[in-house]
């Protein structure tokens, strides 16, 4: 399933967009959002594969919203103004729907999203491990395959189809085209734990746990998601020394 957001500030248009998504078997509506700001909050908690977003919205329009994303998901723009079409394709939009559009038009755009999604998944070659004792992964980034020392990973941040891997002693993360699920399967579960839809941490790099946050360093506070809280608390309990 391709997980989607519908984004439009007009209630009627938003309901229609959500209804169309629900009619396409391979699309799953995560949430219908009345603004780009609301969509951004959802994307901080949920992994989203595609967004169907109106361009003309107050506060933050759809075009600027997509440009602001470090690793945007697949994008289909919707708008009543045809002059935005060229701008849409400049940000690598999958398609552009001119309002008013019907279900057939939407289905064609959805099929393009599906084709692009399958192409991305096919290009995302799985990680390859050396011997277990070597504690090494090979990851594909851009046109290179790089060797990664697992012990130096501090935490991994999920962003739609991409991951940002943050390393100890490195100011810039490594961005790879890979899913959280795939890398989670390859990491040793005695050292790494998923604490949120968007974060996997190296348990050995934790500095502090403060309420609902894991503190990795003075500038990095990672949230603990509700779905992962029990497993993380069980880990803390197993390591806790005190009364």
mmCIF file of N, CA and C in Angstrom, residues 4-8 10-25 27-34 52-53 78 97 101 103 106:
data_model
loop_
_atom_site.group_PDB
_atom_site.id
_atom_site.type_symbol
_atom_site.label_atom_id
_atom_site.label_comp_id
_atom_site.label_asym_id
_atom_site.label_seq_id
_atom_site.Cartn_x
_atom_site.Cartn_y
_atom_site.Cartn_z
ATOM 1 N N UNK A 4 -0.734 7.819 1.937
ATOM 2 C CA UNK A 4 -0.919 9.149 1.339
ATOM 3 C C UNK A 4 -1.494 10.153 2.325
ATOM 4 N N UNK A 5 -1.231 11.426 2.031
ATOM 5 C CA UNK A 5 -1.912 12.541 2.667
ATOM 6 C C UNK A 5 -2.694 13.298 1.605
ATOM 7 N N UNK A 6 -3.894 13.741 1.955
ATOM 8 C CA UNK A 6 -4.659 14.680 1.134
ATOM 9 C C UNK A 6 -4.550 16.038 1.816
ATOM 10 N N UNK A 7 -4.185 17.081 1.059
ATOM 11 C CA UNK A 7 -3.958 18.404 1.659
ATOM 12 C C UNK A 7 -4.669 19.465 0.827
ATOM 13 N N UNK A 8 -5.639 20.139 1.433
ATOM 14 C CA UNK A 8 -6.373 21.203 0.744
ATOM 15 C C UNK A 8 -7.094 22.035 1.798
ATOM 16 N N UNK A 10 -9.694 23.921 1.267
ATOM 17 C CA UNK A 10 -11.128 24.002 0.988
ATOM 18 C C UNK A 10 -11.791 22.695 1.427
ATOM 19 N N UNK A 11 -12.700 22.734 2.401
ATOM 20 C CA UNK A 11 -13.294 21.508 2.953
ATOM 21 C C UNK A 11 -13.929 20.600 1.908
ATOM 22 N N UNK A 12 -14.664 21.179 0.956
ATOM 23 C CA UNK A 12 -15.317 20.355 -0.051
ATOM 24 C C UNK A 12 -14.297 19.659 -0.942
ATOM 25 N N UNK A 13 -13.293 20.401 -1.370
ATOM 26 C CA UNK A 13 -12.235 19.825 -2.216
ATOM 27 C C UNK A 13 -11.461 18.755 -1.453
ATOM 28 N N UNK A 14 -11.241 18.983 -0.163
ATOM 29 C CA UNK A 14 -10.508 18.012 0.650
ATOM 30 C C UNK A 14 -11.296 16.714 0.792
ATOM 31 N N UNK A 15 -12.607 16.831 1.025
ATOM 32 C CA UNK A 15 -13.439 15.629 1.138
ATOM 33 C C UNK A 15 -13.448 14.834 -0.162
ATOM 34 N N UNK A 16 -13.505 15.555 -1.294
ATOM 35 C CA UNK A 16 -13.501 14.870 -2.589
ATOM 36 C C UNK A 16 -12.159 14.173 -2.823
ATOM 37 N N UNK A 17 -11.070 14.851 -2.497
ATOM 38 C CA UNK A 17 -9.739 14.276 -2.675
ATOM 39 C C UNK A 17 -9.574 13.029 -1.812
ATOM 40 N N UNK A 18 -10.024 13.092 -0.577
ATOM 41 C CA UNK A 18 -9.943 11.941 0.318
ATOM 42 C C UNK A 18 -10.792 10.781 -0.201
ATOM 43 N N UNK A 19 -11.978 11.124 -0.721
ATOM 44 C CA UNK A 19 -12.864 10.076 -1.263
ATOM 45 C C UNK A 19 -12.225 9.388 -2.462
ATOM 46 N N UNK A 20 -11.563 10.154 -3.327
ATOM 47 C CA UNK A 20 -10.888 9.565 -4.483
ATOM 48 C C UNK A 20 -9.758 8.628 -4.039
ATOM 49 N N UNK A 21 -8.979 9.059 -3.048
ATOM 50 C CA UNK A 21 -7.889 8.212 -2.549
ATOM 51 C C UNK A 21 -8.444 6.885 -2.042
ATOM 52 N N UNK A 22 -9.554 6.957 -1.330
ATOM 53 C CA UNK A 22 -10.157 5.745 -0.765
ATOM 54 C C UNK A 22 -10.721 4.811 -1.823
ATOM 55 N N UNK A 23 -10.926 5.306 -3.045
ATOM 56 C CA UNK A 23 -11.446 4.471 -4.126
ATOM 57 C C UNK A 23 -10.339 3.732 -4.878
ATOM 58 N N UNK A 24 -9.083 4.094 -4.623
ATOM 59 C CA UNK A 24 -7.960 3.463 -5.327
ATOM 60 C C UNK A 24 -7.390 2.358 -4.436
ATOM 61 N N UNK A 25 -7.435 1.105 -4.889
ATOM 62 C CA UNK A 25 -7.073 -0.031 -4.021
ATOM 63 C C UNK A 25 -5.663 0.014 -3.451
ATOM 64 N N UNK A 27 -3.881 2.723 -2.715
ATOM 65 C CA UNK A 27 -3.606 3.910 -1.904
ATOM 66 C C UNK A 27 -4.237 3.758 -0.528
ATOM 67 N N UNK A 28 -3.535 4.249 0.482
ATOM 68 C CA UNK A 28 -4.055 4.256 1.851
ATOM 69 C C UNK A 28 -4.015 5.682 2.381
ATOM 70 N N UNK A 29 -5.163 6.230 2.724
ATOM 71 C CA UNK A 29 -5.226 7.597 3.245
ATOM 72 C C UNK A 29 -4.805 7.599 4.712
ATOM 73 N N UNK A 30 -3.711 8.286 4.999
ATOM 74 C CA UNK A 30 -3.246 8.415 6.381
ATOM 75 C C UNK A 30 -4.050 9.493 7.096
ATOM 76 N N UNK A 31 -4.228 10.636 6.408
ATOM 77 C CA UNK A 31 -5.004 11.726 7.010
ATOM 78 C C UNK A 31 -5.339 12.756 5.942
ATOM 79 N N UNK A 32 -6.483 13.405 6.111
ATOM 80 C CA UNK A 32 -6.866 14.552 5.284
ATOM 81 C C UNK A 32 -6.533 15.812 6.069
ATOM 82 N N UNK A 33 -5.687 16.666 5.501
ATOM 83 C CA UNK A 33 -5.162 17.838 6.213
ATOM 84 C C UNK A 33 -5.678 19.126 5.580
ATOM 85 N N UNK A 34 -6.053 20.087 6.427
ATOM 86 C CA UNK A 34 -6.586 21.353 5.942
ATOM 87 C C UNK A 34 -5.510 22.397 5.706
ATOM 88 N N UNK A 52 -1.057 14.366 -2.028
ATOM 89 C CA UNK A 52 -1.864 15.039 -3.030
ATOM 90 C C UNK A 52 -2.188 16.400 -2.428
ATOM 91 N N UNK A 53 -1.567 17.448 -2.950
ATOM 92 C CA UNK A 53 -1.572 18.731 -2.248
ATOM 93 C C UNK A 53 -1.991 19.885 -3.157
ATOM 94 N N UNK A 78 -2.542 19.733 -6.934
ATOM 95 C CA UNK A 78 -3.882 20.037 -7.422
ATOM 96 C C UNK A 78 -4.080 21.544 -7.326
ATOM 97 N N UNK A 97 -2.885 17.944 -11.302
ATOM 98 C CA UNK A 97 -4.320 17.827 -11.569
ATOM 99 C C UNK A 97 -4.960 19.205 -11.551
ATOM 100 N N UNK A 101 -11.331 18.174 -11.332
ATOM 101 C CA UNK A 101 -10.935 16.923 -11.971
ATOM 102 C C UNK A 101 -11.822 15.790 -11.447
ATOM 103 N N UNK A 103 -12.754 11.384 -11.185
ATOM 104 C CA UNK A 103 -12.106 10.172 -10.694
ATOM 105 C C UNK A 103 -11.170 9.572 -11.733
ATOM 106 N N UNK A 106 -8.003 11.470 -11.632
ATOM 107 C CA UNK A 106 -7.279 11.138 -10.403
ATOM 108 C C UNK A 106 -6.650 9.753 -10.506
#
